[in-house]
């Protein structure tokens, strides 16, 4: 194991498997070889502004831009002087082309109902709803809060906002009234859009009830539009609440897209809250639109005949960028599913893939770990031969989970794009381009053209190759965060102060001898054992490579001699039993895989790990439990409070 200098993180991961792009895939891909990637990367790195300026011509401009970038650290202005509209680029741009009658959205409801919108149909609905918003007094620059189930009307609402220059703030439909009110107040939202209820695992989620409670505490919100999704009884407050279908019945379908300045805000979106209180990330019009369009084309290599399915919820950035704005700007067919992966049973995703002949499937490691836990027979019962490309996002993927995904879902023929990015980055930053870059399981591989990362120590200087450190992005990119809503100071301190001039993303990474990046976990989560700084993901990946372990989270807890001891929390694969014997075996396994330094002092068996509502493990809460402390910090984004309570009980 390499000794690391102060501030650097030791690298203990030994992963040497390499999966080159399948030749049939590469032959047809937009970027079809390492040489093609390297050429494009170099072109972008040599002159990023010329590179993005050239690509930006692909958008529709009401007024051309005069300057590609005006960088006033930490504030970026892209495509200065230009005017465009995101809803126009997603919809109008395809009308009058062979795409106008192509499926833009294919939707599957949890109970099994289904709808398809062509580009022309979607355009019409969006125009009508844009007029509905105008009719209720929504103006350019107003914030519209959206709290809806995963139904087509959610995408319609977002595109309608974009069409008239209203700023949407979508809040995930699993959040509580408190969380909605917090976000409404932080954003000074004017109008709320919701539904009577939504389906989740066969249960009705009472969205309108939550909204009623939230609006009692959201003084800026004056009106509320309610979609009838389920048909359950809801309270409608006279003068404040309006039915979606009643307003739409009277709305005109004529609503030209408003020319928007490149830097006019498009949306606010709150981060997941893995590391603390969620931040209201601001994204703007032209740069975001360009970046999500190009990354959709490069990374998913979408073709007109593809059915593309991203399983994220639109309440997270992945849904914004890669269910709605990216795929629609690229003229793709985007599939949207309303419900849970295990409703009515654990085969639902595979049934959907078979039913719609899905070609591209993009999901999260937390889902993949659940699939593994549920067992292969759910997968085996379905025909997945339509798949040609797989993706992951949201957390690092442990190599063994990657191998399962590759074998079981991808049939060993589909490339996997492990995409590293953040709410703040707006779109995918690093990934193995599927036709060009050989993949190493567990690595997000290489930066996309125009993205220039670096790994630095706490002094801001690049670390020695192969060692871990802070991941920074050295040059502005078009979809970068434009600010934290209402808090310029926090924006500057969080991202542009520890390493001046560079964007500090908050994750640790290392770059190996082949120029491949490995995300090592959050900066705040690093363990410090006897002066050695260890990253979370490597210990966890070692544990997950044992057949008994389904999921693992590692944290440091105070230790008199070592500074910190390694504590791990593991959930087991069906059929394995917790106990002293397994504890001993797992310690031996980590010793063999990584070395003595990383052997856990404490192994906690648990039925579930605390996660954010977007499915990410919340290690900061486990740190408190491992140390026997009260929970400190924000817990509003936890998925299931009872997990925390049970973990505490186990400690007694
Ligand atoms: P908060 O910023 O409030 O703590 P969050 O960081 O979880 O929340 P997101 O923006 O949804 O909110 O998540 C981005 C983070 O997710 C990244 O910084 C990284 O830690 C993790 N992540 C996303 N994709 C990957 C990936 N492919 N590999 C490793 N980590 C990833
Ligand atoms: Mg974050």
XYZ file of C-alpha atoms and ligand atoms in Angstrom:
684
model
C 0.000 0.000 0.000
C 1.336 3.411 -0.981
C 2.289 5.902 1.737
C 0.520 9.161 1.160
C 1.722 12.617 2.058
C -0.313 14.786 4.375
C -3.633 15.778 2.850
C -3.453 12.961 0.349
C -5.474 9.816 0.529
C -4.020 6.367 0.248
C -5.074 4.253 -2.663
C -5.864 0.671 -1.729
C -8.103 -0.391 -4.564
C -6.830 -3.180 -6.772
C -9.028 -3.301 -9.823
C -7.416 -4.349 -13.050
C -10.284 -5.637 -15.188
C -10.715 -3.716 -18.425
C -13.713 -3.822 -20.747
C -13.185 -2.304 -24.179
C -16.197 -0.969 -26.125
C -17.831 -3.776 -28.111
C -16.728 -3.349 -31.755
C -20.349 -3.398 -33.065
C -21.194 -0.596 -30.678
C -18.124 1.455 -31.512
C -18.706 1.073 -35.259
C -21.956 3.002 -35.064
C -21.163 5.396 -32.199
C -20.903 9.182 -32.558
C -17.526 9.047 -30.840
C -16.304 5.651 -31.956
C -12.677 5.335 -30.861
C -10.152 6.486 -28.291
C -8.491 8.565 -31.019
C -11.770 10.308 -31.829
C -12.307 11.043 -28.133
C -8.776 12.304 -27.662
C -9.034 14.546 -30.705
C -12.276 16.087 -29.491
C -10.933 16.402 -25.955
C -7.824 18.194 -27.169
C -9.799 20.531 -29.386
C -11.961 21.497 -26.405
C -9.027 21.828 -23.998
C -6.992 23.977 -26.390
C -9.763 26.520 -26.802
C -12.852 25.783 -24.691
C -14.664 28.929 -25.752
C -14.251 28.252 -29.465
C -15.355 24.644 -28.843
C -18.557 25.507 -26.963
C -19.231 28.488 -29.225
C -19.235 26.207 -32.261
C -21.521 23.612 -30.626
C -23.938 26.293 -29.416
C -24.960 26.891 -33.023
C -26.988 23.669 -32.664
C -29.485 25.496 -30.443
C -32.155 27.769 -31.834
C -31.301 31.428 -31.229
C -33.864 34.204 -31.364
C -30.874 36.505 -31.135
C -27.295 35.270 -31.634
C -24.817 35.576 -28.764
C -21.949 38.052 -28.986
C -19.505 36.466 -26.579
C -19.121 32.836 -25.515
C -17.985 33.368 -21.914
C -17.642 36.206 -19.481
C -16.066 34.680 -16.349
C -16.263 36.777 -13.197
C -15.202 34.154 -10.667
C -17.294 32.550 -9.246
C -19.995 33.810 -11.590
C -20.107 32.611 -15.188
C -21.995 34.262 -18.024
C -22.246 32.007 -21.046
C -23.378 33.017 -24.525
C -23.619 36.677 -23.600
C -26.150 38.745 -25.541
C -27.923 35.712 -26.991
C -31.584 34.802 -26.657
C -33.001 31.290 -26.841
C -35.711 29.211 -25.141
C -35.283 25.740 -23.670
C -38.881 24.712 -24.371
C -38.394 25.788 -27.989
C -35.241 23.679 -28.290
C -37.008 20.662 -26.750
C -40.230 20.910 -28.769
C -40.639 23.470 -31.558
C -37.229 22.617 -32.974
C -38.526 19.133 -33.907
C -41.783 20.281 -35.498
C -41.766 20.220 -39.255
C -39.030 17.562 -39.144
C -39.461 13.780 -39.361
C -39.433 13.772 -35.560
C -42.694 15.634 -35.114
C -44.750 12.442 -34.923
C -42.128 10.467 -33.052
C -42.738 9.490 -29.417
C -41.180 12.136 -27.199
C -42.446 10.625 -23.945
C -43.591 7.092 -23.292
C -45.146 6.877 -19.875
C -46.005 3.865 -17.749
C -48.081 4.374 -14.608
C -47.584 2.142 -11.596
C -51.024 0.495 -11.940
C -50.093 -0.405 -15.543
C -51.819 2.444 -17.409
C -49.760 3.929 -20.212
C -49.635 7.035 -22.439
C -47.513 8.178 -25.349
C -46.909 11.786 -26.394
C -45.427 12.587 -29.768
C -43.376 15.765 -30.067
C -46.351 17.457 -31.687
C -48.739 16.357 -28.929
C -46.343 17.350 -26.187
C -45.852 20.753 -27.796
C -49.593 21.333 -27.785
C -50.008 20.371 -24.121
C -47.069 22.541 -23.090
C -48.428 25.555 -24.997
C -51.811 25.117 -23.355
C -50.368 24.781 -19.885
C -48.111 27.792 -20.475
C -51.282 29.780 -21.193
C -52.850 28.379 -18.019
C -49.890 29.686 -16.012
C -50.106 33.066 -17.700
C -53.826 33.144 -16.994
C -53.108 32.751 -13.282
C -50.724 35.682 -13.411
C -47.387 33.871 -13.643
C -44.767 36.115 -15.222
C -41.199 35.800 -16.410
C -38.891 35.440 -13.408
C -41.594 34.138 -11.049
C -40.814 30.937 -9.171
C -43.269 28.060 -9.648
C -43.094 25.221 -7.128
C -43.806 21.723 -8.432
C -44.607 18.723 -6.206
C -45.989 15.961 -8.373
C -45.905 12.233 -9.009
C -43.905 10.927 -11.979
C -46.578 11.645 -14.573
C -46.236 13.332 -17.988
C -47.861 16.468 -16.572
C -44.755 16.983 -14.450
C -42.628 17.335 -17.592
C -45.375 19.428 -19.195
C -45.363 21.793 -16.209
C -41.583 22.227 -16.371
C -41.556 22.855 -20.114
C -44.443 25.308 -19.779
C -42.508 27.266 -17.157
C -39.469 27.320 -19.417
C -41.641 28.492 -22.295
C -42.768 31.660 -20.517
C -39.618 32.277 -18.484
C -40.960 31.188 -15.108
C -38.393 29.458 -12.882
C -39.425 26.017 -11.684
C -38.495 24.548 -8.348
C -39.343 20.854 -8.416
C -39.504 19.144 -5.047
C -39.371 15.338 -4.999
C -42.836 13.846 -4.419
C -41.585 11.830 -1.440
C -40.789 14.870 0.678
C -42.834 16.033 3.659
C -44.928 19.185 4.023
C -42.133 20.703 6.068
C -39.597 20.205 3.291
C -41.960 21.679 0.685
C -42.603 24.747 2.839
C -38.859 25.243 3.499
C -38.115 25.193 -0.221
C -41.126 27.358 -1.129
C -40.024 29.981 1.364
C -36.369 29.837 0.405
C -37.309 30.364 -3.264
C -40.233 32.787 -2.634
C -42.425 30.618 -4.865
C -45.597 32.261 -6.214
C -47.611 29.304 -7.423
C -47.729 25.604 -6.549
C -48.472 22.733 -8.900
C -49.404 19.356 -7.437
C -51.728 16.367 -7.856
C -54.449 14.856 -5.718
C -52.184 11.897 -4.953
C -49.624 9.592 -6.544
C -49.062 5.826 -6.588
C -46.143 4.275 -4.734
C -45.972 0.516 -4.196
C -49.743 0.293 -4.499
C -50.308 2.968 -1.854
C -51.746 6.414 -2.443
C -49.294 9.160 -1.539
C -51.426 12.096 -0.381
C -49.684 14.891 -2.257
C -52.463 17.443 -1.921
C -52.751 16.845 1.821
C -49.013 17.551 2.157
C -49.332 20.632 -0.019
C -52.241 21.960 2.057
C -50.081 21.668 5.152
C -47.100 23.233 3.359
C -49.060 26.138 1.905
C -50.292 27.068 5.367
C -46.627 27.858 6.019
C -45.707 29.257 2.572
C -47.024 32.845 2.580
C -45.615 33.722 -0.862
C -47.627 31.003 -2.645
C -50.994 32.434 -3.651
C -52.353 29.847 -6.086
C -52.264 26.101 -6.552
C -53.028 23.936 -9.583
C -54.106 20.373 -8.824
C -53.883 17.493 -11.290
C -56.388 14.691 -10.846
C -54.114 11.643 -11.011
C -55.995 9.217 -8.791
C -59.434 10.693 -8.278
C -59.403 10.577 -4.495
C -61.234 13.202 -2.463
C -59.189 16.329 -1.753
C -59.815 19.652 -0.142
C -59.955 22.465 -2.735
C -59.628 25.924 -1.236
C -61.880 28.424 -3.007
C -59.898 31.152 -4.775
C -56.553 29.388 -4.218
C -56.882 25.911 -5.704
C -57.739 25.133 -9.337
C -58.163 21.825 -11.142
C -55.628 21.231 -13.903
C -58.211 19.719 -16.265
C -60.662 22.567 -15.855
C -58.046 25.195 -16.664
C -56.680 23.172 -19.590
C -60.146 22.737 -21.097
C -60.347 26.470 -21.646
C -56.703 27.152 -22.586
C -55.546 28.152 -26.060
C -52.865 26.000 -27.699
C -51.182 29.050 -29.142
C -48.251 30.190 -27.035
C -45.022 31.188 -28.775
C -41.872 30.556 -26.727
C -40.587 33.674 -24.979
C -37.082 34.705 -26.084
C -34.950 34.318 -22.941
C -31.549 35.799 -22.272
C -28.885 33.108 -22.091
C -28.406 33.702 -18.377
C -32.073 33.979 -17.382
C -32.685 31.369 -14.664
C -34.321 28.127 -15.821
C -34.719 26.344 -12.505
C -33.781 26.022 -8.870
C -33.159 22.548 -7.527
C -32.217 21.554 -4.018
C -29.384 19.023 -3.595
C -29.959 15.625 -1.987
C -28.606 16.574 1.419
C -26.061 13.739 1.754
C -23.551 16.070 3.351
C -25.746 18.621 5.103
C -28.541 21.097 4.596
C -29.684 21.045 0.950
C -28.578 23.926 -1.242
C -30.868 25.644 -3.769
C -28.770 25.283 -6.891
C -29.504 27.789 -9.648
C -29.249 26.837 -13.316
C -29.779 29.142 -16.258
C -30.928 28.856 -19.845
C -28.510 28.515 -22.753
C -25.421 26.913 -21.241
C -27.442 24.316 -19.361
C -29.481 23.503 -22.450
C -26.429 23.083 -24.647
C -24.559 20.927 -22.131
C -27.411 18.505 -21.426
C -28.112 18.143 -25.152
C -24.501 17.408 -26.052
C -23.873 15.097 -23.092
C -27.051 13.131 -23.894
C -25.788 12.638 -27.435
C -22.214 11.795 -26.457
C -22.788 9.634 -23.397
C -25.944 7.729 -24.334
C -25.156 7.853 -28.012
C -28.903 8.121 -28.564
C -30.236 7.288 -31.985
C -33.643 8.147 -33.387
C -34.858 4.575 -33.146
C -33.862 4.118 -29.490
C -36.127 3.835 -26.481
C -34.201 5.427 -23.651
C -35.136 4.944 -20.003
C -33.720 6.850 -17.068
C -35.258 5.525 -13.847
C -34.470 8.594 -11.727
C -37.238 10.727 -10.319
C -37.644 14.107 -11.994
C -37.401 15.549 -8.485
C -33.614 15.082 -8.766
C -31.216 16.647 -11.208
C -30.828 13.380 -13.104
C -34.500 13.545 -14.017
C -34.297 17.204 -15.020
C -31.273 16.728 -17.244
C -31.687 13.163 -18.510
C -35.434 12.483 -18.589
C -36.627 15.894 -19.729
C -34.215 18.500 -21.060
C -31.346 16.458 -22.491
C -33.309 13.744 -24.309
C -35.964 16.124 -25.636
C -33.384 18.619 -26.942
C -31.714 15.659 -28.630
C -35.025 14.544 -30.192
C -34.994 11.221 -28.324
C -37.778 8.985 -27.029
C -37.692 9.195 -23.241
C -39.517 6.639 -21.134
C -40.928 7.668 -17.792
C -42.185 5.279 -15.096
C -44.344 6.423 -12.220
C -43.790 3.889 -9.501
C -41.559 1.643 -7.452
C -39.264 -1.051 -8.885
C -40.999 -3.673 -6.745
C -44.622 -2.954 -7.602
C -46.466 -5.197 -7.978
C -43.346 -7.377 -7.723
C -39.554 -7.243 -8.015
C -39.670 -7.944 -11.743
C -41.339 -4.667 -12.707
C -38.322 -2.943 -14.285
C -37.515 -5.973 -16.405
C -41.140 -6.251 -17.443
C -41.065 -2.606 -18.593
C -37.857 -3.147 -20.560
C -39.422 -6.140 -22.274
C -42.735 -4.358 -22.926
C -41.260 -1.255 -24.593
C -38.107 -2.853 -26.004
C -35.911 -0.428 -24.068
C -32.457 0.058 -25.612
C -30.740 2.333 -23.110
C -31.206 1.931 -19.360
C -29.844 4.454 -16.828
C -30.257 3.755 -13.106
C -28.614 4.182 -9.689
C -26.267 1.894 -7.733
C -28.763 1.767 -4.856
C -31.279 0.195 -7.260
C -28.691 -2.250 -8.598
C -27.827 -3.364 -5.059
C -31.527 -3.942 -4.428
C -31.849 -6.018 -7.627
C -28.931 -8.184 -6.511
C -30.474 -8.637 -3.109
C -33.847 -9.629 -4.578
C -32.307 -12.403 -6.650
C -31.591 -13.240 -10.265
C -34.812 -15.121 -10.921
C -36.688 -11.815 -11.290
C -34.380 -10.879 -14.123
C -34.294 -14.314 -15.721
C -38.044 -14.280 -16.281
C -37.785 -11.458 -18.860
C -36.337 -10.805 -22.294
C -33.780 -8.003 -21.978
C -32.213 -8.521 -25.390
C -33.282 -5.074 -26.621
C -30.774 -3.397 -24.277
C -27.619 -2.032 -25.895
C -26.296 0.436 -23.309
C -26.431 0.697 -19.507
C -25.636 3.572 -17.185
C -25.276 4.415 -13.499
C -25.401 7.644 -11.526
C -25.701 8.940 -7.989
C -23.017 7.092 -6.070
C -19.931 5.156 -6.871
C -20.672 1.627 -8.004
C -18.805 -1.141 -6.230
C -16.961 -3.277 -8.797
C -18.847 -6.440 -7.830
C -22.191 -4.711 -8.355
C -20.826 -3.451 -11.676
C -19.943 -7.017 -12.696
C -23.449 -8.220 -11.840
C -25.002 -5.373 -13.865
C -22.699 -6.186 -16.774
C -23.450 -9.912 -16.716
C -27.028 -10.136 -15.622
C -28.638 -7.044 -17.165
C -26.215 -6.270 -19.960
C -25.781 -9.870 -21.076
C -22.041 -9.070 -21.308
C -22.721 -7.146 -24.519
C -23.733 -3.674 -23.269
C -21.187 -1.029 -22.354
C -21.811 0.591 -18.947
C -21.449 4.335 -18.527
C -20.707 5.118 -14.861
C -21.485 8.832 -14.908
C -20.007 11.134 -12.281
C -21.679 14.493 -11.821
C -23.663 16.603 -9.351
C -26.721 18.829 -9.065
C -24.227 21.672 -9.278
C -22.601 20.503 -12.506
C -25.953 20.354 -14.346
C -24.857 17.422 -16.482
C -22.450 14.503 -16.765
C -18.796 15.450 -16.269
C -16.906 12.156 -16.369
C -17.780 8.803 -17.846
C -16.416 6.153 -20.192
C -17.833 7.188 -23.575
C -19.443 3.905 -24.625
C -17.996 3.655 -28.123
C -14.581 5.000 -27.271
C -13.241 4.426 -23.761
C -12.420 0.997 -22.308
C -14.090 0.711 -18.901
C -12.625 -0.194 -15.544
C -15.381 -1.312 -13.138
C -15.725 1.232 -10.333
C -14.096 4.083 -12.247
C -15.975 6.953 -13.897
C -13.017 6.880 -16.277
C -12.439 10.071 -18.249
C -13.704 13.647 -18.413
C -15.964 14.715 -21.250
C -14.637 17.178 -23.800
C -14.489 20.665 -22.296
C -14.237 19.353 -18.715
C -10.809 19.714 -17.167
C -10.483 18.022 -13.772
C -7.518 17.915 -11.429
C -6.778 16.180 -8.127
C -5.216 18.506 -5.573
C -4.020 18.377 -1.982
C -5.181 20.668 0.795
C -2.571 23.178 -0.383
C -4.376 23.386 -3.712
C -1.424 21.859 -5.574
C -1.804 18.748 -7.753
C -1.042 15.532 -5.851
C 1.362 12.941 -7.113
C -0.237 10.730 -9.766
C -2.037 7.721 -8.300
C -2.768 9.410 -4.986
C -6.145 10.615 -3.838
C -7.081 14.199 -3.078
C -9.725 16.797 -3.698
C -11.354 16.725 -7.098
C -11.546 20.160 -8.696
C -12.649 21.394 -12.121
C -10.238 23.951 -13.428
C -12.272 25.664 -16.164
C -15.877 26.916 -16.272
C -18.311 24.757 -18.258
C -21.685 25.747 -19.733
C -24.022 23.961 -17.272
C -22.133 24.887 -14.130
C -24.037 26.132 -11.078
C -24.713 29.870 -11.299
C -25.270 30.350 -7.598
C -26.987 29.121 -4.469
C -30.423 30.714 -4.522
C -30.303 33.854 -2.413
C -26.879 33.099 -0.920
C -23.942 34.307 -3.022
C -21.681 34.155 0.001
C -22.324 30.447 0.693
C -21.846 29.806 -3.030
C -18.403 31.379 -3.048
C -17.284 29.797 0.213
C -18.523 26.333 -0.664
C -17.116 26.018 -4.175
C -14.592 28.737 -4.921
C -12.564 29.520 -1.813
C -10.485 26.549 -0.579
C -8.846 26.179 -3.977
C -8.884 29.635 -5.556
C -9.845 29.798 -9.206
C -11.078 26.202 -9.350
C -14.433 24.583 -8.680
C -14.200 22.390 -5.560
C -16.800 19.661 -5.954
C -16.653 18.154 -2.453
C -15.603 14.653 -3.537
C -12.215 12.993 -3.288
C -10.764 11.229 -6.283
C -7.599 9.809 -7.690
C -6.352 9.682 -11.230
C -4.480 6.510 -12.171
C -1.575 6.002 -14.549
C -3.947 5.698 -17.518
C -5.633 9.010 -16.732
C -8.715 7.268 -15.319
C -10.538 8.919 -12.437
C -11.770 7.011 -9.379
C -14.189 8.814 -7.087
C -13.221 7.934 -3.510
C -16.156 9.436 -1.587
C -16.975 12.729 0.072
C -14.227 14.921 1.447
C -16.066 15.052 4.790
C -16.276 11.264 4.974
C -12.541 10.465 4.834
C -11.304 8.167 7.616
C -8.084 8.912 9.389
C -6.570 5.701 10.746
C -3.140 5.951 12.395
C -2.304 8.921 10.218
C -3.418 7.201 7.028
C -6.310 8.776 5.222
C -8.662 6.151 3.826
C -11.595 6.661 1.521
C -15.001 5.157 2.164
C -15.643 3.518 -1.179
C -12.610 1.270 -1.192
C -13.438 -0.353 2.141
C -17.055 -0.686 1.074
C -16.149 -2.222 -2.276
C -13.972 -4.787 -0.535
C -16.903 -5.751 1.699
C -19.395 -5.901 -1.162
C -17.084 -8.263 -3.021
C -17.927 -10.854 -0.323
C -21.000 -12.857 -1.359
C -22.760 -12.304 1.979
C -22.706 -8.508 1.739
C -25.377 -6.639 -0.200
C -24.499 -3.112 0.900
C -21.832 -1.562 3.052
C -21.067 1.828 4.529
C -17.801 2.647 6.247
C -17.154 5.488 8.652
C -14.499 6.520 11.131
C -15.166 6.621 14.865
C -12.918 8.131 17.535
C -10.168 5.779 18.805
C -7.633 6.653 21.486
C -4.579 5.213 19.790
C -5.342 5.223 16.090
C -7.146 8.566 15.931
C -9.991 6.834 14.183
C -11.080 3.236 13.979
C -12.928 1.797 11.013
C -16.598 1.073 11.679
C -18.728 -0.547 9.003
C -22.438 -1.105 8.629
C -23.487 -3.934 6.345
C -26.720 -5.379 5.046
C -26.703 -9.006 3.997
C -27.767 -10.776 0.832
C -30.857 -12.957 1.259
C -29.884 -16.315 2.765
C -26.855 -15.220 4.831
C -26.829 -15.018 8.608
C -25.354 -12.308 10.794
C -23.120 -13.414 13.654
C -19.611 -13.717 15.090
C -18.496 -16.208 12.450
C -19.411 -13.903 9.600
C -17.899 -10.930 11.406
C -14.601 -12.747 11.617
C -14.810 -13.833 8.027
C -15.500 -10.302 6.788
C -12.535 -8.937 8.722
C -10.341 -11.558 7.108
C -11.797 -10.710 3.731
C -10.975 -6.999 4.061
C -7.469 -7.851 5.277
C -6.950 -9.971 2.182
C -8.509 -7.472 -0.241
C -6.989 -4.254 1.068
C -4.651 -4.838 4.004
C -4.492 -4.716 7.791
C -4.954 -0.958 8.013
C -8.490 -1.059 6.677
C -9.725 -4.017 8.744
C -12.879 -2.834 10.510
C -12.796 -2.624 14.290
C -16.583 -2.703 14.416
C -18.931 -4.526 12.083
C -22.598 -3.664 12.559
C -25.136 -5.893 10.843
C -28.278 -4.024 9.975
C -31.448 -4.545 7.979
C -31.140 -1.206 6.177
C -28.794 1.750 5.826
C -29.921 5.345 6.267
C -30.293 6.953 2.852
C -31.357 10.222 1.360
C -34.637 10.194 -0.502
C -32.601 9.964 -3.679
C -31.122 6.690 -2.421
C -27.644 7.736 -1.327
C -26.096 6.347 1.842
C -25.902 9.056 4.550
C -22.571 8.274 6.145
C -22.593 11.400 8.298
C -25.498 9.919 10.302
C -23.697 6.595 10.685
C -20.663 8.449 11.985
C -22.736 9.725 14.895
C -24.086 6.247 15.617
C -20.665 4.620 15.423
C -19.331 7.191 17.873
C -22.339 6.778 20.179
C -23.255 10.457 19.726
C -26.565 12.201 19.297
C -27.304 12.915 15.662
C -26.062 16.355 14.734
C -26.879 18.150 11.496
C -29.759 18.151 9.060
C -31.898 15.011 8.854
C -34.743 16.426 6.774
C -33.750 14.538 3.653
C -33.562 11.080 5.212
C -35.681 8.504 3.426
C -36.867 6.561 6.441
C -36.462 7.799 10.004
C -37.182 4.368 11.441
C -33.877 3.097 10.006
C -32.043 5.559 12.198
C -34.119 4.615 15.234
C -33.482 0.905 14.658
C -29.753 1.450 14.242
C -29.668 3.301 17.553
C -31.627 0.532 19.244
C -29.153 -2.047 17.989
C -26.447 -0.126 19.829
C -28.212 -0.434 23.215
P -25.532 17.439 -0.857
O -24.704 18.223 -1.829
O -26.715 18.189 -0.332
O -24.723 16.755 0.202
P -25.558 15.292 -2.772
O -24.121 15.675 -3.006
O -25.859 13.874 -2.445
O -26.216 16.242 -1.676
P -26.276 15.342 -5.560
O -25.914 16.560 -6.295
O -27.545 14.652 -5.921
O -26.423 15.709 -4.040
O -25.148 14.247 -5.667
C -23.881 14.472 -6.217
C -22.876 13.565 -5.542
O -23.214 12.185 -5.770
C -21.480 13.677 -6.053
O -20.801 14.774 -5.478
C -20.880 12.335 -5.654
O -20.506 12.312 -4.292
C -22.038 11.389 -5.844
N -21.969 10.747 -7.179
C -22.785 10.964 -8.216
N -22.468 10.174 -9.254
C -21.408 9.446 -8.885
C -20.589 8.439 -9.525
N -20.841 8.021 -10.750
N -19.566 7.921 -8.819
C -19.317 8.327 -7.545
N -20.032 9.257 -6.907
C -21.074 9.817 -7.546
Mg -23.253 17.510 -3.087
